[in-house]
CSV table of N, CA and C and ligand atoms in Angstrom, one decimal:
chain,number,residue,atom,x,y,z
A,1235,MET,N,84.1,72.3,83.7
A,1235,MET,CA,85.1,72.4,84.7
A,1235,MET,C,84.1,73.0,86.2
A,1236,LYS,N,84.5,72.4,87.2
A,1236,LYS,CA,83.7,72.7,88.4
A,1236,LYS,C,85.1,73.0,89.5
A,1237,GLU,N,84.6,73.9,90.4
A,1237,GLU,CA,85.7,74.3,91.3
A,1237,GLU,C,85.2,74.3,92.6
A,1238,PHE,N,86.4,73.5,93.6
A,1238,PHE,CA,85.7,73.2,95.1
A,1238,PHE,C,86.9,73.9,96.0
A,1239,LEU,N,86.3,74.6,96.9
A,1239,LEU,CA,87.2,74.9,98.2
A,1239,LEU,C,87.2,73.9,99.1
A,1240,THR,N,88.0,73.3,99.7
A,1240,THR,CA,88.0,72.4,100.9
A,1240,THR,C,88.8,73.1,102.1
A,1241,ASN,N,88.5,73.1,103.4
A,1241,ASN,CA,89.2,73.6,104.4
A,1241,ASN,C,89.9,72.9,105.3
A,1242,ASN,N,89.9,71.6,104.9
A,1242,ASN,CA,90.8,70.4,105.7
A,1242,ASN,C,90.8,69.4,104.9
A,1243,SER,N,91.5,68.2,105.5
A,1243,SER,CA,91.6,66.8,104.7
A,1243,SER,C,90.2,66.2,104.5
A,1244,GLN,N,89.6,66.3,105.8
A,1244,GLN,CA,88.3,65.7,105.9
A,1244,GLN,C,87.3,66.0,104.8
A,1245,GLN,N,87.5,67.5,104.5
A,1245,GLN,CA,86.6,68.0,103.5
A,1245,GLN,C,87.1,67.5,101.9
A,1246,THR,N,88.1,67.4,101.8
A,1246,THR,CA,89.0,66.7,100.5
A,1246,THR,C,88.2,65.2,100.5
A,1247,GLN,N,88.4,64.5,101.4
A,1247,GLN,CA,88.1,63.2,101.5
A,1247,GLN,C,86.5,63.1,101.2
A,1248,GLU,N,85.9,64.1,101.7
A,1248,GLU,CA,84.2,64.1,101.4
A,1248,GLU,C,84.1,64.2,100.0
A,1249,LEU,N,84.7,65.3,99.5
A,1249,LEU,CA,84.5,65.3,98.0
A,1249,LEU,C,85.2,64.1,97.3
A,1250,ALA,N,86.2,63.4,97.4
A,1250,ALA,CA,86.6,62.3,97.0
A,1250,ALA,C,85.5,61.2,97.1
A,1251,GLN,N,84.8,61.1,98.1
A,1251,GLN,CA,83.8,60.2,98.3
A,1251,GLN,C,82.4,60.4,97.3
A,1252,LYS,N,82.1,61.7,97.0
A,1252,LYS,CA,81.2,62.1,96.1
A,1252,LYS,C,81.7,61.7,94.7
A,1253,VAL,N,83.0,61.8,94.4
A,1253,VAL,CA,83.4,61.4,93.2
A,1253,VAL,C,83.4,59.9,92.9
A,1254,ALA,N,83.9,59.1,94.0
A,1254,ALA,CA,84.0,57.9,94.1
A,1254,ALA,C,82.6,57.1,93.3
A,1255,GLN,N,81.4,57.8,93.9
A,1255,GLN,CA,80.1,57.5,93.8
A,1255,GLN,C,79.9,57.4,92.4
A,1256,LEU,N,80.4,58.3,91.7
A,1256,LEU,CA,80.1,58.6,90.1
A,1256,LEU,C,81.0,57.7,89.1
A,1257,VAL,N,82.2,57.2,89.8
A,1257,VAL,CA,83.0,56.5,89.0
A,1257,VAL,C,82.7,55.0,88.8
A,1258,ARG,N,83.0,54.6,87.5
A,1258,ARG,CA,82.7,53.5,87.1
A,1258,ARG,C,84.0,52.8,86.6
A,1259,ARG,N,84.3,51.4,86.6
A,1259,ARG,CA,85.3,50.7,86.1
A,1259,ARG,C,85.7,51.1,84.8
A,1260,GLY,N,87.2,51.2,84.7
A,1260,GLY,CA,87.7,51.8,83.5
A,1260,GLY,C,88.0,53.3,83.4
A,1261,MET,N,87.5,54.0,84.2
A,1261,MET,CA,87.6,55.3,84.3
A,1261,MET,C,89.1,55.6,84.8
A,1262,VAL,N,89.6,56.7,84.3
A,1262,VAL,CA,91.0,57.4,84.6
A,1262,VAL,C,90.9,58.7,85.2
A,1263,LEU,N,91.4,58.8,86.3
A,1263,LEU,CA,91.5,60.1,86.8
A,1263,LEU,C,92.9,60.7,87.1
A,1264,THR,N,93.2,61.7,86.8
A,1264,THR,CA,94.6,62.5,86.8
A,1264,THR,C,94.5,63.4,88.0
A,1265,LEU,N,95.5,63.1,88.7
A,1265,LEU,CA,95.5,64.1,90.1
A,1265,LEU,C,96.8,65.3,89.9
A,1266,ASN,N,96.5,66.4,89.5
A,1266,ASN,CA,97.5,67.4,89.2
A,1266,ASN,C,97.7,68.1,90.4
A,1267,GLY,N,99.1,68.7,90.8
A,1267,GLY,CA,99.0,69.4,91.8
A,1267,GLY,C,100.6,69.2,92.6
A,1268,ASP,N,101.1,70.4,93.2
A,1268,ASP,CA,102.3,70.2,93.9
A,1268,ASP,C,102.2,69.2,94.9
A,1269,LEU,N,103.5,68.9,95.5
A,1269,LEU,CA,103.8,68.2,96.5
A,1269,LEU,C,102.9,68.8,97.8
A,1270,GLY,N,102.0,68.0,98.0
A,1270,GLY,CA,101.4,68.4,99.7
A,1270,GLY,C,100.0,69.2,99.4
A,1271,ALA,N,99.9,69.1,98.2
A,1271,ALA,CA,98.6,69.8,97.5
A,1271,ALA,C,97.2,69.0,97.9
A,1272,GLY,N,97.5,67.7,98.0
A,1272,GLY,CA,96.2,66.7,98.5
A,1272,GLY,C,95.8,65.6,97.7
A,1273,LYS,N,96.7,65.5,96.7
A,1273,LYS,CA,96.4,64.3,95.8
A,1273,LYS,C,96.3,62.9,96.7
A,1274,THR,N,97.1,62.5,97.6
A,1274,THR,CA,96.9,61.2,98.1
A,1274,THR,C,95.9,61.2,99.1
A,1275,THR,N,95.7,62.5,99.8
A,1275,THR,CA,94.8,62.7,100.8
A,1275,THR,C,93.4,62.2,100.4
A,1276,PHE,N,93.2,62.9,98.8
A,1276,PHE,CA,91.8,62.7,98.0
A,1276,PHE,C,91.9,61.1,97.8
A,1277,THR,N,92.8,60.5,97.4
A,1277,THR,CA,93.0,58.9,97.1
A,1277,THR,C,92.4,58.2,98.2
A,1278,GLN,N,92.8,58.7,99.2
A,1278,GLN,CA,92.5,57.9,100.5
A,1278,GLN,C,91.2,57.9,100.7
A,1279,GLY,N,90.7,59.1,100.5
A,1279,GLY,CA,89.2,59.1,101.0
A,1279,GLY,C,88.3,58.5,99.7
A,1280,PHE,N,88.9,58.6,98.5
A,1280,PHE,CA,88.3,57.8,97.4
A,1280,PHE,C,88.3,56.2,97.7
A,1281,ALA,N,89.5,55.8,98.1
A,1281,ALA,CA,89.5,54.4,97.9
A,1281,ALA,C,88.8,53.6,99.2
A,1282,ARG,N,88.8,54.6,100.3
A,1282,ARG,CA,87.9,54.1,101.6
A,1282,ARG,C,86.5,54.2,101.2
A,1283,ALA,N,86.0,55.4,100.3
A,1283,ALA,CA,84.6,55.3,100.2
A,1283,ALA,C,84.4,54.1,99.3
A,1284,LEU,N,85.0,53.4,98.5
A,1284,LEU,CA,84.7,52.2,97.6
A,1284,LEU,C,85.0,50.9,98.5
A,1285,GLY,N,85.5,51.3,99.8
A,1285,GLY,CA,85.4,49.7,100.6
A,1285,GLY,C,87.0,49.2,100.9
A,1286,VAL,N,87.8,50.2,100.5
A,1286,VAL,CA,89.3,49.7,100.9
A,1286,VAL,C,89.4,50.1,102.3
A,1287,THR,N,89.9,48.9,103.0
A,1287,THR,CA,90.1,49.2,104.4
A,1287,THR,C,91.6,49.4,104.8
A,1288,GLY,N,92.5,48.8,104.0
A,1288,GLY,CA,94.0,49.0,104.1
A,1288,GLY,C,94.8,50.3,104.1
A,1289,ARG,N,95.8,50.4,104.3
A,1289,ARG,CA,96.5,51.6,104.1
A,1289,ARG,C,96.8,51.9,102.9
A,1290,VAL,N,96.5,53.5,102.6
A,1290,VAL,CA,96.6,53.9,101.2
A,1290,VAL,C,97.7,54.8,101.3
A,1291,LYS,N,98.7,54.9,100.7
A,1291,LYS,CA,99.9,55.9,100.6
A,1291,LYS,C,100.6,55.8,99.2
A,1292,SER,N,101.1,57.0,99.0
A,1292,SER,CA,101.7,57.3,97.9
A,1292,SER,C,102.8,56.2,97.2
A,1293,PRO,N,102.6,55.6,95.9
A,1293,PRO,CA,103.6,54.7,95.7
A,1293,PRO,C,104.7,55.3,94.9
A,1294,THR,N,105.3,56.1,95.7
A,1294,THR,CA,106.6,56.9,95.1
A,1294,THR,C,107.7,56.2,94.7
A,1295,PHE,N,108.1,55.0,95.1
A,1295,PHE,CA,108.9,54.2,94.6
A,1295,PHE,C,108.8,53.0,93.9
A,1296,ASN,N,107.5,52.5,93.8
A,1296,ASN,CA,107.2,51.3,93.2
A,1296,ASN,C,106.2,51.7,92.2
A,1297,ILE,N,105.9,53.1,92.3
A,1297,ILE,CA,105.1,53.8,90.9
A,1297,ILE,C,103.5,53.2,91.0
A,1298,MET,N,103.4,52.0,91.1
A,1298,MET,CA,101.8,51.6,91.3
A,1298,MET,C,101.3,50.9,92.4
A,1299,ASN,N,100.2,51.1,92.9
A,1299,ASN,CA,99.8,50.2,94.1
A,1299,ASN,C,98.5,49.7,93.6
A,1300,THR,N,97.9,48.6,94.0
A,1300,THR,CA,96.5,48.1,93.6
A,1300,THR,C,95.8,47.9,95.0
A,1301,TYR,N,94.6,48.2,95.0
A,1301,TYR,CA,93.7,48.0,96.1
A,1301,TYR,C,92.6,47.3,95.6
A,1302,MET,N,92.0,46.4,96.4
A,1302,MET,CA,90.8,45.8,95.8
A,1302,MET,C,89.8,46.6,96.4
A,1303,ALA,N,88.6,47.1,95.7
A,1303,ALA,CA,87.4,47.5,96.1
A,1303,ALA,C,86.4,46.4,95.7
A,1304,GLY,N,86.1,45.5,96.8
A,1304,GLY,CA,85.5,44.3,96.4
A,1304,GLY,C,86.0,43.7,95.1
A,1305,GLU,N,85.1,43.7,94.0
A,1305,GLU,CA,85.8,43.1,92.7
A,1305,GLU,C,86.6,43.9,92.0
A,1306,THR,N,86.6,45.2,92.1
A,1306,THR,CA,87.3,46.3,91.4
A,1306,THR,C,88.5,46.5,91.8
A,1307,PRO,N,89.5,46.1,90.9
A,1307,PRO,CA,90.7,46.8,91.3
A,1307,PRO,C,90.8,48.4,91.2
A,1308,ILE,N,91.6,49.1,92.2
A,1308,ILE,CA,92.0,50.5,92.0
A,1308,ILE,C,93.3,50.9,91.9
A,1309,TYR,N,93.8,51.2,90.7
A,1309,TYR,CA,95.2,51.2,90.4
A,1309,TYR,C,95.5,52.6,90.8
A,1310,HIS,N,96.6,52.6,91.7
A,1310,HIS,CA,97.0,54.0,92.0
A,1310,HIS,C,98.5,54.1,91.8
A,1311,PHE,N,98.6,55.3,90.8
A,1311,PHE,CA,100.1,55.7,90.4
A,1311,PHE,C,100.6,56.6,90.9
A,1312,ASP,N,101.8,57.0,91.2
A,1312,ASP,CA,102.4,58.1,91.7
A,1312,ASP,C,103.7,58.0,90.5
A,1313,ALA,N,103.6,58.9,89.3
A,1313,ALA,CA,104.5,58.7,88.4
A,1313,ALA,C,106.0,59.9,88.6
A,1314,TYR,N,105.7,60.6,89.9
A,1314,TYR,CA,106.8,61.2,90.2
A,1314,TYR,C,108.5,60.8,89.6
A,1315,THR,N,108.7,59.7,90.2
A,1315,THR,CA,109.8,59.1,89.7
A,1315,THR,C,110.3,58.9,88.0
A,1316,LEU,N,109.0,58.9,87.2
A,1316,LEU,CA,109.1,58.6,86.0
A,1316,LEU,C,109.8,60.0,85.1
A,1317,GLU,N,109.7,61.0,85.9
A,1317,GLU,CA,110.3,62.2,85.3
A,1317,GLU,C,111.4,61.9,84.4
A,1318,THR,N,112.5,61.6,85.0
A,1318,THR,CA,113.8,61.1,84.2
A,1318,THR,C,113.7,59.7,83.6
A,1319,MET,N,112.9,58.7,83.9
A,1319,MET,CA,112.9,57.5,83.2
A,1319,MET,C,112.1,57.3,81.9
A,1320,GLY,N,110.9,57.9,82.0
A,1320,GLY,CA,109.9,57.9,80.9
A,1320,GLY,C,109.0,56.7,81.1
A,1321,ALA,N,107.7,56.8,80.7
A,1321,ALA,CA,106.8,55.7,81.3
A,1321,ALA,C,106.3,54.8,80.1
A,1322,GLU,N,107.0,54.8,78.9
A,1322,GLU,CA,106.5,54.0,78.0
A,1322,GLU,C,107.2,52.5,78.0
A,1323,ASN,N,106.7,51.5,77.8
A,1323,ASN,CA,107.4,50.3,77.6
A,1323,ASN,C,107.6,49.7,79.0
A,1324,GLN,N,106.8,50.0,80.0
A,1324,GLN,CA,106.9,49.5,81.2
A,1324,GLN,C,105.9,48.6,81.4
A,1325,GLY,N,104.8,48.8,80.7
A,1325,GLY,CA,103.7,47.7,80.9
A,1325,GLY,C,102.4,48.5,81.6
A,1326,PHE,N,102.5,49.9,81.9
A,1326,PHE,CA,101.4,50.5,82.6
A,1326,PHE,C,100.3,50.5,81.8
A,1327,GLU,N,100.4,50.4,80.5
A,1327,GLU,CA,99.1,50.8,79.7
A,1327,GLU,C,98.4,49.5,80.0
A,1328,ASP,N,98.9,48.3,80.3
A,1328,ASP,CA,98.2,47.3,80.6
A,1328,ASP,C,97.0,47.5,81.8
A,1329,PHE,N,97.0,48.6,82.5
A,1329,PHE,CA,96.5,48.8,83.8
A,1329,PHE,C,95.5,49.7,83.5
A,1330,ILE,N,96.0,51.0,82.9
A,1330,ILE,CA,95.2,52.0,83.1
A,1330,ILE,C,94.2,52.1,82.0
A,1331,GLY,N,92.9,52.4,82.5
A,1331,GLY,CA,91.7,52.3,81.7
A,1331,GLY,C,91.2,50.9,81.5
A,1332,THR,N,91.6,50.0,81.9
A,1332,THR,CA,91.2,48.6,81.4
A,1332,THR,C,90.0,48.3,82.7
A,1333,ASP,N,90.5,47.1,83.3
A,1333,ASP,CA,89.5,46.5,84.3
A,1333,ASP,C,89.2,47.3,85.6
A,1334,GLY,N,89.9,48.2,86.0
A,1334,GLY,CA,89.6,48.9,87.3
A,1334,GLY,C,89.7,50.3,87.0
A,1335,ILE,N,89.8,51.0,88.2
A,1335,ILE,CA,89.5,52.5,88.3
A,1335,ILE,C,91.1,53.2,88.5
A,1336,THR,N,91.7,54.0,87.8
A,1336,THR,CA,92.8,54.4,87.8
A,1336,THR,C,92.9,55.7,88.5
A,1337,LEU,N,93.8,56.1,89.3
A,1337,LEU,CA,94.2,57.3,89.7
A,1337,LEU,C,95.7,57.8,89.8
A,1338,ILE,N,96.0,58.6,89.0
A,1338,ILE,CA,97.5,59.0,88.5
A,1338,ILE,C,97.9,60.2,89.3
A,1339,GLU,N,98.8,60.1,90.3
A,1339,GLU,CA,99.5,61.6,90.6
A,1339,GLU,C,100.8,61.6,89.8
A,1340,TRP,N,101.0,62.9,89.5
A,1340,TRP,CA,102.2,63.4,88.5
A,1340,TRP,C,101.8,62.8,87.3
A,1341,PRO,N,100.5,63.1,86.6
A,1341,PRO,CA,100.3,62.5,85.3
A,1341,PRO,C,101.1,63.1,84.4
A,1342,GLN,N,101.4,64.1,84.6
A,1342,GLN,CA,102.6,65.0,83.3
A,1342,GLN,C,103.8,64.2,82.9
A,1343,TYR,N,104.1,63.2,83.8
A,1343,TYR,CA,105.3,62.2,83.5
A,1343,TYR,C,104.8,61.1,82.8
A,1344,MET,N,103.5,60.8,82.7
A,1344,MET,CA,103.1,59.7,81.7
A,1344,MET,C,102.3,60.4,80.5
A,1345,VAL,N,102.4,61.6,80.1
A,1345,VAL,CA,101.5,62.0,79.0
A,1345,VAL,C,101.4,61.0,78.0
A,1346,ASP,N,102.2,60.6,77.7
A,1346,ASP,CA,102.3,59.6,76.1
A,1346,ASP,C,101.3,58.6,76.6
A,1347,ILE,N,101.0,57.9,77.8
A,1347,ILE,CA,100.2,56.7,77.7
A,1347,ILE,C,98.9,57.1,78.7
A,1348,LEU,N,98.5,58.5,78.6
A,1348,LEU,CA,97.5,58.9,79.1
A,1348,LEU,C,96.2,58.4,78.2
A,1349,PRO,N,94.9,58.2,78.7
A,1349,PRO,CA,93.9,58.1,77.6
A,1349,PRO,C,93.3,59.4,77.4
A,1350,ASN,N,92.5,59.6,76.1
A,1350,ASN,CA,91.6,60.8,75.9
A,1350,ASN,C,90.6,61.1,76.6
A,1351,ASP,N,90.0,59.9,77.1
A,1351,ASP,CA,88.9,60.2,77.8
A,1351,ASP,C,89.3,59.9,79.4
A,1352,ARG,N,89.2,60.9,80.1
A,1352,ARG,CA,89.6,61.0,81.5
A,1352,ARG,C,89.1,62.1,82.3
A,1353,ILE,N,89.1,62.1,83.5
A,1353,ILE,CA,88.8,63.3,84.6
A,1353,ILE,C,90.1,64.0,85.1
A,1354,ASP,N,90.5,65.2,84.6
A,1354,ASP,CA,91.4,65.7,85.1
A,1354,ASP,C,91.1,66.5,86.4
A,1355,PHE,N,91.6,66.4,87.5
A,1355,PHE,CA,91.6,67.2,88.8
A,1355,PHE,C,92.9,68.0,89.1
A,1356,ASN,N,92.6,69.3,89.5
A,1356,ASN,CA,93.9,70.2,89.8
A,1356,ASN,C,94.0,70.4,91.2
A,1357,PHE,N,94.9,70.4,92.2
A,1357,PHE,CA,94.8,70.6,93.4
A,1357,PHE,C,95.7,71.9,93.7
A,1358,GLN,N,95.5,72.6,94.4
A,1358,GLN,CA,96.2,73.8,94.6
A,1358,GLN,C,96.0,74.5,96.2
A,1359,ARG,N,97.2,74.9,96.7
A,1359,ARG,CA,96.9,75.4,97.8
A,1359,ARG,C,96.4,77.0,97.9
A,1360,THR,N,95.7,77.6,98.7
A,1360,THR,CA,95.4,79.0,98.5
A,1360,THR,C,96.3,79.7,99.6
A,1361,ASN,N,95.9,80.9,100.0
A,1361,ASN,CA,96.7,81.7,101.0
A,1361,ASN,C,96.4,81.2,102.5
A,1362,GLU,N,95.4,80.5,102.6
A,1362,GLU,CA,95.1,79.9,104.0
A,1362,GLU,C,95.6,78.3,104.1
A,1363,ASP,N,96.2,78.4,105.4
A,1363,ASP,CA,96.8,77.0,105.5
A,1363,ASP,C,96.3,75.8,105.1
A,1364,ASP,N,95.1,75.3,105.8
A,1364,ASP,CA,94.8,74.0,105.2
A,1364,ASP,C,93.3,74.2,104.2
A,1365,GLN,N,93.6,75.3,103.6
A,1365,GLN,CA,92.7,75.3,102.3
A,1365,GLN,C,93.2,74.7,101.2
A,1366,ARG,N,92.3,74.2,100.1
A,1366,ARG,CA,92.8,73.7,99.1
A,1366,ARG,C,91.4,73.9,97.9
A,1367,GLN,N,92.3,74.6,96.7
A,1367,GLN,CA,91.4,74.9,95.6
A,1367,GLN,C,91.1,73.5,94.7
A,1368,ILE,N,90.4,72.9,94.6
A,1368,ILE,CA,90.3,71.7,93.6
A,1368,ILE,C,89.5,71.9,92.3
A,1369,THR,N,90.0,71.8,91.3
A,1369,THR,CA,89.2,71.9,90.1
A,1369,THR,C,88.9,70.5,89.5
A,1370,ILE,N,87.8,70.3,88.7
A,1370,ILE,CA,87.7,68.9,88.2
A,1370,ILE,C,86.9,69.3,86.8
A,1371,HIS,N,87.4,68.6,85.8
A,1371,HIS,CA,87.2,68.7,84.3
A,1371,HIS,C,87.3,67.4,83.9
A,1372,GLY,N,86.2,67.1,83.1
A,1372,GLY,CA,86.1,65.6,82.5
A,1372,GLY,C,86.3,66.1,81.0
A,1373,ILE,N,87.2,65.1,80.4
A,1373,ILE,CA,87.5,65.3,79.0
A,1373,ILE,C,87.2,64.1,78.1
A,1374,GLY,N,87.1,64.4,76.8
A,1374,GLY,CA,86.7,63.2,75.7
A,1374,GLY,C,85.3,62.8,76.2
A,1375,GLN,N,85.0,61.4,76.2
A,1375,GLN,CA,84.0,60.9,76.5
A,1375,GLN,C,83.3,61.3,77.9
A,1376,LEU,N,84.0,61.7,78.7
A,1376,LEU,CA,83.9,62.3,80.3
A,1376,LEU,C,83.8,63.6,80.2
A,1377,ALA,N,83.4,64.3,79.2
A,1377,ALA,CA,83.4,65.6,79.0
A,1377,ALA,C,82.1,66.0,80.0
A,1378,ASN,N,82.0,66.7,81.0
A,1378,ASN,CA,80.8,67.0,81.9
A,1378,ASN,C,80.6,66.3,82.9
A,1379,PHE,N,81.5,65.3,83.2
A,1379,PHE,CA,81.5,64.3,84.1
A,1379,PHE,C,81.1,65.2,85.6
A,1380,GLU,N,81.7,66.4,85.6
A,1380,GLU,CA,81.7,66.9,86.9
A,1380,GLU,C,80.3,67.7,87.0
A,1381,ASP,N,79.6,67.8,85.9
A,1381,ASP,CA,78.1,68.5,86.2
A,1381,ASP,C,77.2,67.6,87.3
A,1382,ALA,N,77.7,66.2,87.3
A,1382,ALA,CA,76.9,65.3,88.2
A,1382,ALA,C,77.1,65.6,89.8
A,1383,LEU,N,78.1,66.2,90.1
A,1383,LEU,CA,78.7,66.4,91.2
A,1383,LEU,C,78.0,67.7,92.0
B,391,LIG,P1,100.3,65.1,97.7
B,391,LIG,O1,99.7,63.6,97.5
B,391,LIG,O2,99.5,65.8,96.6
B,391,LIG,O3,101.7,65.3,97.8
B,391,LIG,P2,99.2,64.8,100.2
B,391,LIG,O4,97.6,64.5,100.2
B,391,LIG,O5,100.3,63.6,100.5
B,391,LIG,O6,99.6,65.5,99.1
B,391,LIG,O7,99.4,65.7,101.6
B,391,LIG,C1,98.6,66.8,101.9
B,391,LIG,C2,98.7,67.3,103.1
B,391,LIG,O8,98.2,68.4,103.4
B,391,LIG,C3,98.7,66.3,104.3
B,391,LIG,O9,99.6,66.4,105.4
B,391,LIG,C4,97.2,67.0,105.0
B,391,LIG,O10,96.7,66.7,106.2
B,391,LIG,C5,97.3,68.5,104.5
B,391,LIG,N1,96.0,69.2,104.3
B,391,LIG,C6,95.4,70.4,104.9
B,391,LIG,N2,94.5,70.7,104.5
B,391,LIG,C7,94.2,69.8,103.5
B,391,LIG,C8,93.2,69.9,102.6
B,391,LIG,N3,92.1,70.8,102.5
B,391,LIG,N4,92.9,69.0,101.7
B,391,LIG,C9,93.8,67.9,101.5
B,391,LIG,N5,95.0,68.0,102.4
B,391,LIG,C10,95.0,68.9,103.1
B,392,LIG,MG1,101.0,62.0,96.8
């Protein structure tokens, strides 16, 4: 597990850029944290670092957005609205961990279909307004992913 402190959105996006450089097709990143913690901000920096030019926003109502990073799809989930519906049998498994790179906001609402090999992120506000604590922890085959950061 590795811990970072960022003091504004840009620093969070710079961290996302570093992570993006280490991520390969098929990897799954879970983005944990409360509303406003910085999960989407991170995803924006991540996607931009991989060459996505269009707008990146939380797919709150459609649950999944796809962006193309060259030939590589980025699957961006926001599972918040699955809290009451459940994630099984909706076909999300066909995307997660397959040909693209997957980022999942509110992964606690899709636990049944999360892969065992993944990188868990935790975003937390601190006592300072624009500061966030971000912890990164690879598990399964991706254990120690964060050591390269
Ligand atoms: P989430 O997707 O976790 O709900 P967002 O990324 O949509 O959160 O929103 C985070 C908000 O906090 C944005 O308005 C962003 O500008 C602001 N912010 C302030 N400081 C930071 C920081 N250090 N990292 C990320 N976002 C920050
Ligand atoms: Mg969000």
